[in-house]
Amino acid sequence: MRAHAFLAGALLCFALFTWYPMVREVVMSFQRVRHGSTSWVGLANYRQITADPEFWTAWRNTLEFTGLALVAGFVVPFVAAIVINELRHAQSYLRVLVYLPVMLPPVAGILLFKYFMDPGFGLFNQVLHALHLPGSAWLAARGTALPSLVLVSTWGNMGSATLVYLAALQGIPGELYEAAELDGAGLLRRIWHVTVPQTRLILSLMLMLQVVATMQMFTESFVLTGGGPQGSTTTVVYLLYDYAFSYDKFNTAAALGVVMLLVLGCFSALYLRIERRGQED
């Protein structure tokens, strides 16, 4: 009985702070509030956001950010985990080092990069100048602003993924690597034929989680660029924030949130279906 009471409390909190806001958001997306009165407007909010050019720009930026983040944020933690797993004597120190950015307050770490990427006196440009290389505008140029946010996001979030990969790597039987070495396999072949197949499930799970997380990127854009320059870092979640708190259009923001929910839900369902078929085959 006591266990059921604890479970009921957890379910109540989950329903109150997770499911109720989601249901409320869906309801609000079909409503409009004017002068304190609420009216049902059907799909008018959805038509309004799809007619907004910023909507399509935000989706393009979000998909581009997700693609770049997968190239860097998915590969780099896995490579870092492999390196740490090979360095037996320094594993404890390296685990703390790689996880340190996760322990920092997100905004503090992001502001640190804002200083590093300053086009005038920033550390990154100072290093480039010392190497006799041209500096970069980083966050102030359309071409480099979004990749710069990918760099910041990867640095801040790779610690958790690296530790997950490291735990998976340490669960691989050493006999597999010994057999591969006896067969004459080099480092890259051992990684491709032993490490990757043995960590396939965790890799696929982390891939899905990273896509879902990166498509909701907001903090980096909000703190570093404010959606600029010229809207090049305005993501879907940032546009949702603008609708709600800059334009005071909470119902329109709710409609955009529902669209985001549907897109991520469809992606997750498609991914799980592909994974299930792969396991059956």
PDB file of C-alpha atoms in Angstrom:
ATOM      1  CA  MET A   1       0.000   0.000   0.000  1.00  0.00           C
ATOM      2  CA  ARG A   2       2.808   2.390   0.868  1.00  0.00           C
ATOM      3  CA  ALA A   3       4.511   1.659  -2.458  1.00  0.00           C
ATOM      4  CA  HIS A   4       1.306   2.524  -4.317  1.00  0.00           C
ATOM      5  CA  ALA A   5       1.085   5.801  -2.372  1.00  0.00           C
ATOM      6  CA  PHE A   6       4.606   6.781  -3.452  1.00  0.00           C
ATOM      7  CA  LEU A   7       3.783   5.792  -7.037  1.00  0.00           C
ATOM      8  CA  ALA A   8       0.574   7.827  -6.958  1.00  0.00           C
ATOM      9  CA  GLY A   9       2.510  10.902  -5.852  1.00  0.00           C
ATOM     10  CA  ALA A  10       4.994  10.517  -8.692  1.00  0.00           C
ATOM     11  CA  LEU A  11       2.185  10.001 -11.210  1.00  0.00           C
ATOM     12  CA  LEU A  12       0.356  13.048  -9.877  1.00  0.00           C
ATOM     13  CA  CYS A  13       3.437  15.250 -10.248  1.00  0.00           C
ATOM     14  CA  PHE A  14       4.068  13.868 -13.736  1.00  0.00           C
ATOM     15  CA  ALA A  15       0.467  14.498 -14.785  1.00  0.00           C
ATOM     16  CA  LEU A  16       0.392  17.994 -13.260  1.00  0.00           C
ATOM     17  CA  PHE A  17       3.702  19.269 -14.623  1.00  0.00           C
ATOM     18  CA  THR A  18       4.011  17.293 -17.881  1.00  0.00           C
ATOM     19  CA  TRP A  19       0.724  16.008 -19.275  1.00  0.00           C
ATOM     20  CA  TYR A  20      -1.509  18.898 -18.224  1.00  0.00           C
ATOM     21  CA  PRO A  21       0.703  21.565 -19.896  1.00  0.00           C
ATOM     22  CA  MET A  22       0.788  19.454 -23.067  1.00  0.00           C
ATOM     23  CA  VAL A  23      -2.990  19.073 -23.167  1.00  0.00           C
ATOM     24  CA  ARG A  24      -3.435  22.754 -22.314  1.00  0.00           C
ATOM     25  CA  GLU A  25      -1.079  23.702 -25.147  1.00  0.00           C
ATOM     26  CA  VAL A  26      -3.103  21.690 -27.667  1.00  0.00           C
ATOM     27  CA  VAL A  27      -6.326  23.343 -26.488  1.00  0.00           C
ATOM     28  CA  MET A  28      -4.783  26.825 -26.644  1.00  0.00           C
ATOM     29  CA  SER A  29      -3.600  26.238 -30.208  1.00  0.00           C
ATOM     30  CA  PHE A  30      -7.251  26.207 -31.341  1.00  0.00           C
ATOM     31  CA  GLN A  31      -8.191  29.311 -29.349  1.00  0.00           C
ATOM     32  CA  ARG A  32      -7.589  33.042 -29.438  1.00  0.00           C
ATOM     33  CA  VAL A  33      -7.722  35.459 -26.524  1.00  0.00           C
ATOM     34  CA  ARG A  34      -8.788  39.060 -27.157  1.00  0.00           C
ATOM     35  CA  HIS A  35      -9.607  41.626 -24.522  1.00  0.00           C
ATOM     36  CA  GLY A  36      -9.832  38.944 -21.868  1.00  0.00           C
ATOM     37  CA  SER A  37     -12.307  36.744 -23.762  1.00  0.00           C
ATOM     38  CA  THR A  38     -11.441  33.363 -25.270  1.00  0.00           C
ATOM     39  CA  SER A  39     -12.888  32.166 -28.567  1.00  0.00           C
ATOM     40  CA  TRP A  40     -12.399  29.059 -30.700  1.00  0.00           C
ATOM     41  CA  VAL A  41     -10.744  29.802 -34.035  1.00  0.00           C
ATOM     42  CA  GLY A  42     -10.095  26.310 -35.379  1.00  0.00           C
ATOM     43  CA  LEU A  43      -6.938  26.115 -37.498  1.00  0.00           C
ATOM     44  CA  ALA A  44      -6.463  29.885 -37.784  1.00  0.00           C
ATOM     45  CA  ASN A  45      -3.345  29.864 -35.567  1.00  0.00           C
ATOM     46  CA  TYR A  46      -1.790  27.103 -37.662  1.00  0.00           C
ATOM     47  CA  ARG A  47      -2.510  28.985 -40.887  1.00  0.00           C
ATOM     48  CA  GLN A  48      -0.955  32.078 -39.352  1.00  0.00           C
ATOM     49  CA  ILE A  49       2.341  30.414 -38.460  1.00  0.00           C
ATOM     50  CA  THR A  50       2.681  28.636 -41.821  1.00  0.00           C
ATOM     51  CA  ALA A  51       2.097  31.943 -43.606  1.00  0.00           C
ATOM     52  CA  ASP A  52       4.907  33.548 -41.614  1.00  0.00           C
ATOM     53  CA  PRO A  53       8.250  33.491 -43.510  1.00  0.00           C
ATOM     54  CA  GLU A  54      10.042  33.241 -40.154  1.00  0.00           C
ATOM     55  CA  PHE A  55       8.398  29.841 -39.625  1.00  0.00           C
ATOM     56  CA  TRP A  56      10.175  28.298 -42.605  1.00  0.00           C
ATOM     57  CA  THR A  57      13.432  30.095 -41.831  1.00  0.00           C
ATOM     58  CA  ALA A  58      13.328  28.756 -38.281  1.00  0.00           C
ATOM     59  CA  TRP A  59      12.766  25.193 -39.501  1.00  0.00           C
ATOM     60  CA  ARG A  60      15.625  25.490 -41.979  1.00  0.00           C
ATOM     61  CA  ASN A  61      17.947  26.772 -39.249  1.00  0.00           C
ATOM     62  CA  THR A  62      16.796  24.045 -36.859  1.00  0.00           C
ATOM     63  CA  LEU A  63      17.392  21.257 -39.364  1.00  0.00           C
ATOM     64  CA  GLU A  64      20.779  22.703 -40.307  1.00  0.00           C
ATOM     65  CA  PHE A  65      21.769  22.956 -36.657  1.00  0.00           C
ATOM     66  CA  THR A  66      20.619  19.376 -36.045  1.00  0.00           C
ATOM     67  CA  GLY A  67      22.625  18.096 -38.999  1.00  0.00           C
ATOM     68  CA  LEU A  68      25.787  19.912 -37.927  1.00  0.00           C
ATOM     69  CA  ALA A  69      25.289  18.839 -34.310  1.00  0.00           C
ATOM     70  CA  LEU A  70      25.037  15.206 -35.370  1.00  0.00           C
ATOM     71  CA  VAL A  71      28.306  15.432 -37.275  1.00  0.00           C
ATOM     72  CA  ALA A  72      30.111  16.945 -34.288  1.00  0.00           C
ATOM     73  CA  GLY A  73      28.077  16.114 -31.197  1.00  0.00           C
ATOM     74  CA  PHE A  74      27.445  12.478 -32.087  1.00  0.00           C
ATOM     75  CA  VAL A  75      30.903  11.518 -33.361  1.00  0.00           C
ATOM     76  CA  VAL A  76      33.113  13.521 -30.981  1.00  0.00           C
ATOM     77  CA  PRO A  77      31.770  11.996 -27.709  1.00  0.00           C
ATOM     78  CA  PHE A  78      32.118   8.475 -29.123  1.00  0.00           C
ATOM     79  CA  VAL A  79      35.702   9.102 -30.221  1.00  0.00           C
ATOM     80  CA  ALA A  80      36.461  10.703 -26.837  1.00  0.00           C
ATOM     81  CA  ALA A  81      35.033   7.642 -25.064  1.00  0.00           C
ATOM     82  CA  ILE A  82      37.239   5.321 -27.139  1.00  0.00           C
ATOM     83  CA  VAL A  83      40.337   7.390 -26.329  1.00  0.00           C
ATOM     84  CA  ILE A  84      39.532   7.490 -22.600  1.00  0.00           C
ATOM     85  CA  ASN A  85      38.848   3.756 -22.593  1.00  0.00           C
ATOM     86  CA  GLU A  86      42.298   3.102 -24.051  1.00  0.00           C
ATOM     87  CA  LEU A  87      44.106   5.360 -21.551  1.00  0.00           C
ATOM     88  CA  ARG A  88      43.781   3.105 -18.520  1.00  0.00           C
ATOM     89  CA  HIS A  89      45.939   5.095 -16.094  1.00  0.00           C
ATOM     90  CA  ALA A  90      44.229   8.470 -16.546  1.00  0.00           C
ATOM     91  CA  GLN A  91      40.582   7.398 -16.829  1.00  0.00           C
ATOM     92  CA  SER A  92      39.377   8.913 -13.550  1.00  0.00           C
ATOM     93  CA  TYR A  93      40.944  12.293 -14.304  1.00  0.00           C
ATOM     94  CA  LEU A  94      39.702  12.304 -17.898  1.00  0.00           C
ATOM     95  CA  ARG A  95      36.156  11.353 -16.886  1.00  0.00           C
ATOM     96  CA  VAL A  96      36.015  14.341 -14.538  1.00  0.00           C
ATOM     97  CA  LEU A  97      37.568  16.606 -17.170  1.00  0.00           C
ATOM     98  CA  VAL A  98      35.141  15.647 -19.919  1.00  0.00           C
ATOM     99  CA  TYR A  99      32.127  15.901 -17.594  1.00  0.00           C
ATOM    100  CA  LEU A 100      33.136  19.281 -16.136  1.00  0.00           C
ATOM    101  CA  PRO A 101      31.217  21.390 -18.732  1.00  0.00           C
ATOM    102  CA  VAL A 102      28.003  19.549 -17.810  1.00  0.00           C
ATOM    103  CA  MET A 103      28.450  20.544 -14.162  1.00  0.00           C
ATOM    104  CA  LEU A 104      28.754  24.228 -15.039  1.00  0.00           C
ATOM    105  CA  PRO A 105      25.578  26.339 -15.149  1.00  0.00           C
ATOM    106  CA  PRO A 106      24.612  26.356 -18.862  1.00  0.00           C
ATOM    107  CA  VAL A 107      24.386  30.136 -19.167  1.00  0.00           C
ATOM    108  CA  ALA A 108      27.768  30.611 -17.460  1.00  0.00           C
ATOM    109  CA  GLY A 109      29.450  28.256 -19.917  1.00  0.00           C
ATOM    110  CA  ILE A 110      27.740  29.911 -22.874  1.00  0.00           C
ATOM    111  CA  LEU A 111      28.795  33.393 -21.729  1.00  0.00           C
ATOM    112  CA  LEU A 112      32.351  32.110 -21.464  1.00  0.00           C
ATOM    113  CA  PHE A 113      32.233  31.260 -25.165  1.00  0.00           C
ATOM    114  CA  LYS A 114      30.748  34.674 -25.901  1.00  0.00           C
ATOM    115  CA  TYR A 115      33.954  36.144 -24.539  1.00  0.00           C
ATOM    116  CA  PHE A 116      36.099  33.628 -26.439  1.00  0.00           C
ATOM    117  CA  MET A 117      34.328  34.415 -29.717  1.00  0.00           C
ATOM    118  CA  ASP A 118      34.424  38.178 -29.499  1.00  0.00           C
ATOM    119  CA  PRO A 119      35.660  39.348 -32.946  1.00  0.00           C
ATOM    120  CA  GLY A 120      37.866  42.018 -31.370  1.00  0.00           C
ATOM    121  CA  PHE A 121      39.627  40.722 -28.260  1.00  0.00           C
ATOM    122  CA  GLY A 122      38.267  37.166 -28.112  1.00  0.00           C
ATOM    123  CA  LEU A 123      40.605  34.302 -27.230  1.00  0.00           C
ATOM    124  CA  PHE A 124      39.876  32.349 -30.411  1.00  0.00           C
ATOM    125  CA  ASN A 125      40.878  35.206 -32.688  1.00  0.00           C
ATOM    126  CA  GLN A 126      43.928  35.926 -30.561  1.00  0.00           C
ATOM    127  CA  VAL A 127      45.064  32.330 -31.076  1.00  0.00           C
ATOM    128  CA  LEU A 128      44.412  32.583 -34.830  1.00  0.00           C
ATOM    129  CA  HIS A 129      46.392  35.811 -35.053  1.00  0.00           C
ATOM    130  CA  ALA A 130      49.262  34.203 -33.111  1.00  0.00           C
ATOM    131  CA  LEU A 131      49.310  31.449 -35.724  1.00  0.00           C
ATOM    132  CA  HIS A 132      49.279  34.086 -38.490  1.00  0.00           C
ATOM    133  CA  LEU A 133      45.798  33.038 -39.571  1.00  0.00           C
ATOM    134  CA  PRO A 134      42.890  35.385 -40.332  1.00  0.00           C
ATOM    135  CA  GLY A 135      40.383  35.917 -37.569  1.00  0.00           C
ATOM    136  CA  SER A 136      36.665  35.228 -37.787  1.00  0.00           C
ATOM    137  CA  ALA A 137      33.534  37.180 -36.931  1.00  0.00           C
ATOM    138  CA  TRP A 138      32.177  34.008 -35.273  1.00  0.00           C
ATOM    139  CA  LEU A 139      28.758  34.965 -33.881  1.00  0.00           C
ATOM    140  CA  ALA A 140      28.496  38.214 -35.847  1.00  0.00           C
ATOM    141  CA  ALA A 141      28.468  36.685 -39.361  1.00  0.00           C
ATOM    142  CA  ARG A 142      25.679  34.705 -41.013  1.00  0.00           C
ATOM    143  CA  GLY A 143      28.053  32.054 -42.322  1.00  0.00           C
ATOM    144  CA  THR A 144      29.734  31.266 -38.993  1.00  0.00           C
ATOM    145  CA  ALA A 145      27.041  32.018 -36.394  1.00  0.00           C
ATOM    146  CA  LEU A 146      25.229  28.675 -36.564  1.00  0.00           C
ATOM    147  CA  PRO A 147      28.418  26.526 -36.662  1.00  0.00           C
ATOM    148  CA  SER A 148      29.637  28.540 -33.660  1.00  0.00           C
ATOM    149  CA  LEU A 149      26.487  27.584 -31.759  1.00  0.00           C
ATOM    150  CA  VAL A 150      27.122  23.947 -32.694  1.00  0.00           C
ATOM    151  CA  LEU A 151      30.608  24.251 -31.185  1.00  0.00           C
ATOM    152  CA  VAL A 152      29.222  25.698 -27.953  1.00  0.00           C
ATOM    153  CA  SER A 153      26.459  23.096 -27.740  1.00  0.00           C
ATOM    154  CA  THR A 154      28.854  20.199 -28.371  1.00  0.00           C
ATOM    155  CA  TRP A 155      31.270  21.405 -25.709  1.00  0.00           C
ATOM    156  CA  GLY A 156      28.510  21.830 -23.146  1.00  0.00           C
ATOM    157  CA  ASN A 157      26.686  18.539 -23.723  1.00  0.00           C
ATOM    158  CA  MET A 158      29.285  15.993 -24.791  1.00  0.00           C
ATOM    159  CA  GLY A 159      30.207  14.988 -21.221  1.00  0.00           C
ATOM    160  CA  SER A 160      27.060  12.974 -20.534  1.00  0.00           C
ATOM    161  CA  ALA A 161      27.175  11.183 -23.889  1.00  0.00           C
ATOM    162  CA  THR A 162      30.875  10.384 -23.447  1.00  0.00           C
ATOM    163  CA  LEU A 163      30.280   8.720 -20.080  1.00  0.00           C
ATOM    164  CA  VAL A 164      27.382   6.704 -21.491  1.00  0.00           C
ATOM    165  CA  TYR A 165      29.551   5.504 -24.375  1.00  0.00           C
ATOM    166  CA  LEU A 166      32.413   4.788 -21.990  1.00  0.00           C
ATOM    167  CA  ALA A 167      30.173   2.588 -19.836  1.00  0.00           C
ATOM    168  CA  ALA A 168      29.081   0.696 -22.956  1.00  0.00           C
ATOM    169  CA  LEU A 169      32.686   0.238 -24.111  1.00  0.00           C
ATOM    170  CA  GLN A 170      33.758  -1.153 -20.755  1.00  0.00           C
ATOM    171  CA  GLY A 171      31.052  -3.791 -21.043  1.00  0.00           C
ATOM    172  CA  ILE A 172      32.565  -5.278 -24.220  1.00  0.00           C
ATOM    173  CA  PRO A 173      34.366  -8.589 -23.480  1.00  0.00           C
ATOM    174  CA  GLY A 174      38.115  -8.247 -23.881  1.00  0.00           C
ATOM    175  CA  GLU A 175      38.247 -11.631 -25.621  1.00  0.00           C
ATOM    176  CA  LEU A 176      36.682 -10.073 -28.721  1.00  0.00           C
ATOM    177  CA  TYR A 177      39.520  -7.570 -29.062  1.00  0.00           C
ATOM    178  CA  GLU A 178      42.110 -10.296 -28.412  1.00  0.00           C
ATOM    179  CA  ALA A 179      40.585 -12.465 -31.139  1.00  0.00           C
ATOM    180  CA  ALA A 180      40.578  -9.504 -33.535  1.00  0.00           C
ATOM    181  CA  GLU A 181      44.249  -8.798 -32.772  1.00  0.00           C
ATOM    182  CA  LEU A 182      45.125 -12.438 -33.408  1.00  0.00           C
ATOM    183  CA  ASP A 183      43.403 -12.127 -36.783  1.00  0.00           C
ATOM    184  CA  GLY A 184      45.671  -9.168 -37.578  1.00  0.00           C
ATOM    185  CA  ALA A 185      43.063  -6.424 -37.196  1.00  0.00           C
ATOM    186  CA  GLY A 186      44.459  -2.941 -36.630  1.00  0.00           C
ATOM    187  CA  LEU A 187      42.951  -0.264 -34.391  1.00  0.00           C
ATOM    188  CA  LEU A 188      40.459   1.065 -36.942  1.00  0.00           C
ATOM    189  CA  ARG A 189      39.314  -2.424 -37.949  1.00  0.00           C
ATOM    190  CA  ARG A 190      38.852  -3.402 -34.298  1.00  0.00           C
ATOM    191  CA  ILE A 191      36.725  -0.317 -33.762  1.00  0.00           C
ATOM    192  CA  TRP A 192      34.635  -0.965 -36.882  1.00  0.00           C
ATOM    193  CA  HIS A 193      34.179  -4.734 -36.471  1.00  0.00           C
ATOM    194  CA  VAL A 194      34.080  -5.042 -32.666  1.00  0.00           C
ATOM    195  CA  THR A 195      33.352  -1.714 -30.944  1.00  0.00           C
ATOM    196  CA  VAL A 196      30.622  -0.396 -33.231  1.00  0.00           C
ATOM    197  CA  PRO A 197      28.594  -3.665 -33.457  1.00  0.00           C
ATOM    198  CA  GLN A 198      28.841  -4.221 -29.707  1.00  0.00           C
ATOM    199  CA  THR A 199      27.589  -0.697 -28.942  1.00  0.00           C
ATOM    200  CA  ARG A 200      25.013  -0.527 -31.753  1.00  0.00           C
ATOM    201  CA  LEU A 201      21.974  -0.353 -29.458  1.00  0.00           C
ATOM    202  CA  ILE A 202      23.340   2.449 -27.295  1.00  0.00           C
ATOM    203  CA  LEU A 203      24.543   4.325 -30.392  1.00  0.00           C
ATOM    204  CA  SER A 204      21.106   4.177 -31.987  1.00  0.00           C
ATOM    205  CA  LEU A 205      19.394   5.257 -28.764  1.00  0.00           C
ATOM    206  CA  MET A 206      21.763   8.199 -28.301  1.00  0.00           C
ATOM    207  CA  LEU A 207      21.224   9.179 -31.935  1.00  0.00           C
ATOM    208  CA  MET A 208      17.482   9.471 -31.403  1.00  0.00           C
ATOM    209  CA  LEU A 209      17.882  11.366 -28.129  1.00  0.00           C
ATOM    210  CA  GLN A 210      20.365  13.771 -29.690  1.00  0.00           C
ATOM    211  CA  VAL A 211      18.113  14.548 -32.650  1.00  0.00           C
ATOM    212  CA  VAL A 212      15.217  15.284 -30.307  1.00  0.00           C
ATOM    213  CA  ALA A 213      17.414  17.436 -28.045  1.00  0.00           C
ATOM    214  CA  THR A 214      19.159  19.421 -30.776  1.00  0.00           C
ATOM    215  CA  MET A 215      15.896  20.231 -32.541  1.00  0.00           C
ATOM    216  CA  GLN A 216      14.829  21.976 -29.318  1.00  0.00           C
ATOM    217  CA  MET A 217      17.935  24.164 -29.124  1.00  0.00           C
ATOM    218  CA  PHE A 218      17.162  27.524 -27.526  1.00  0.00           C
ATOM    219  CA  THR A 219      19.586  28.603 -24.802  1.00  0.00           C
ATOM    220  CA  GLU A 220      22.644  29.068 -27.023  1.00  0.00           C
ATOM    221  CA  SER A 221      20.740  31.130 -29.569  1.00  0.00           C
ATOM    222  CA  PHE A 222      18.977  33.198 -26.901  1.00  0.00           C
ATOM    223  CA  VAL A 223      22.124  34.051 -24.927  1.00  0.00           C
ATOM    224  CA  LEU A 224      24.715  34.395 -27.700  1.00  0.00           C
ATOM    225  CA  THR A 225      23.002  35.765 -30.798  1.00  0.00           C
ATOM    226  CA  GLY A 226      19.389  36.682 -29.991  1.00  0.00           C
ATOM    227  CA  GLY A 227      18.352  34.829 -33.142  1.00  0.00           C
ATOM    228  CA  GLY A 228      20.661  36.872 -35.353  1.00  0.00           C
ATOM    229  CA  PRO A 229      22.497  37.935 -37.324  1.00  0.00           C
ATOM    230  CA  GLN A 230      19.609  38.477 -39.740  1.00  0.00           C
ATOM    231  CA  GLY A 231      17.654  35.540 -38.368  1.00  0.00           C
ATOM    232  CA  SER A 232      20.380  33.000 -39.175  1.00  0.00           C
ATOM    233  CA  THR A 233      20.199  31.419 -35.698  1.00  0.00           C
ATOM    234  CA  THR A 234      16.451  31.695 -35.103  1.00  0.00           C
ATOM    235  CA  THR A 235      15.339  28.158 -34.322  1.00  0.00           C
ATOM    236  CA  VAL A 236      11.805  26.842 -33.938  1.00  0.00           C
ATOM    237  CA  VAL A 237      11.914  27.035 -30.147  1.00  0.00           C
ATOM    238  CA  TYR A 238      13.373  30.538 -30.298  1.00  0.00           C
ATOM    239  CA  LEU A 239      10.556  31.595 -32.640  1.00  0.00           C
ATOM    240  CA  LEU A 240       8.069  30.049 -30.216  1.00  0.00           C
ATOM    241  CA  TYR A 241       9.581  32.185 -27.459  1.00  0.00           C
ATOM    242  CA  ASP A 242       9.290  35.273 -29.670  1.00  0.00           C
ATOM    243  CA  TYR A 243       5.634  34.562 -30.436  1.00  0.00           C
ATOM    244  CA  ALA A 244       4.809  34.187 -26.755  1.00  0.00           C
ATOM    245  CA  PHE A 245       6.930  36.821 -25.023  1.00  0.00           C
ATOM    246  CA  SER A 246       7.945  39.308 -27.723  1.00  0.00           C
ATOM    247  CA  TYR A 247       4.727  39.424 -29.771  1.00  0.00           C
ATOM    248  CA  ASP A 248       2.334  38.437 -26.938  1.00  0.00           C
ATOM    249  CA  LYS A 249       0.749  35.737 -29.137  1.00  0.00           C
ATOM    250  CA  PHE A 250       0.490  32.802 -26.752  1.00  0.00           C
ATOM    251  CA  ASN A 251      -2.048  30.932 -28.868  1.00  0.00           C
ATOM    252  CA  THR A 252       0.177  31.183 -31.931  1.00  0.00           C
ATOM    253  CA  ALA A 253       3.104  29.989 -29.831  1.00  0.00           C
ATOM    254  CA  ALA A 254       0.987  27.049 -28.665  1.00  0.00           C
ATOM    255  CA  ALA A 255       0.239  26.123 -32.283  1.00  0.00           C
ATOM    256  CA  LEU A 256       3.949  26.185 -33.109  1.00  0.00           C
ATOM    257  CA  GLY A 257       4.629  24.014 -30.070  1.00  0.00           C
ATOM    258  CA  VAL A 258       2.069  21.461 -31.249  1.00  0.00           C
ATOM    259  CA  VAL A 259       3.702  21.396 -34.692  1.00  0.00           C
ATOM    260  CA  MET A 260       7.070  20.751 -33.042  1.00  0.00           C
ATOM    261  CA  LEU A 261       5.517  18.014 -30.913  1.00  0.00           C
ATOM    262  CA  LEU A 262       4.036  16.310 -33.984  1.00  0.00           C
ATOM    263  CA  VAL A 263       7.297  16.489 -35.936  1.00  0.00           C
ATOM    264  CA  LEU A 264       9.337  15.002 -33.088  1.00  0.00           C
ATOM    265  CA  GLY A 265       6.641  12.412 -32.401  1.00  0.00           C
ATOM    266  CA  CYS A 266       6.606  11.295 -36.049  1.00  0.00           C
ATOM    267  CA  PHE A 267      10.397  11.110 -36.099  1.00  0.00           C
ATOM    268  CA  SER A 268      10.476   9.023 -32.910  1.00  0.00           C
ATOM    269  CA  ALA A 269       7.761   6.668 -34.182  1.00  0.00           C
ATOM    270  CA  LEU A 270       9.556   6.219 -37.521  1.00  0.00           C
ATOM    271  CA  TYR A 271      12.860   5.603 -35.770  1.00  0.00           C
ATOM    272  CA  LEU A 272      11.359   2.992 -33.418  1.00  0.00           C
ATOM    273  CA  ARG A 273       9.688   1.259 -36.355  1.00  0.00           C
ATOM    274  CA  ILE A 274      12.980   1.068 -38.270  1.00  0.00           C
ATOM    275  CA  GLU A 275      14.787  -0.199 -35.169  1.00  0.00           C
ATOM    276  CA  ARG A 276      12.148  -2.891 -34.571  1.00  0.00           C
ATOM    277  CA  ARG A 277      12.436  -4.098 -38.153  1.00  0.00           C
ATOM    278  CA  GLY A 278      16.221  -4.150 -37.869  1.00  0.00           C
ATOM    279  CA  GLN A 279      16.053  -6.318 -34.738  1.00  0.00           C
ATOM    280  CA  GLU A 280      13.581  -8.691 -36.364  1.00  0.00           C
ATOM    281  CA  ASP A 281      15.839  -9.121 -39.390  1.00  0.00           C
TER     282      ASP A 281
END
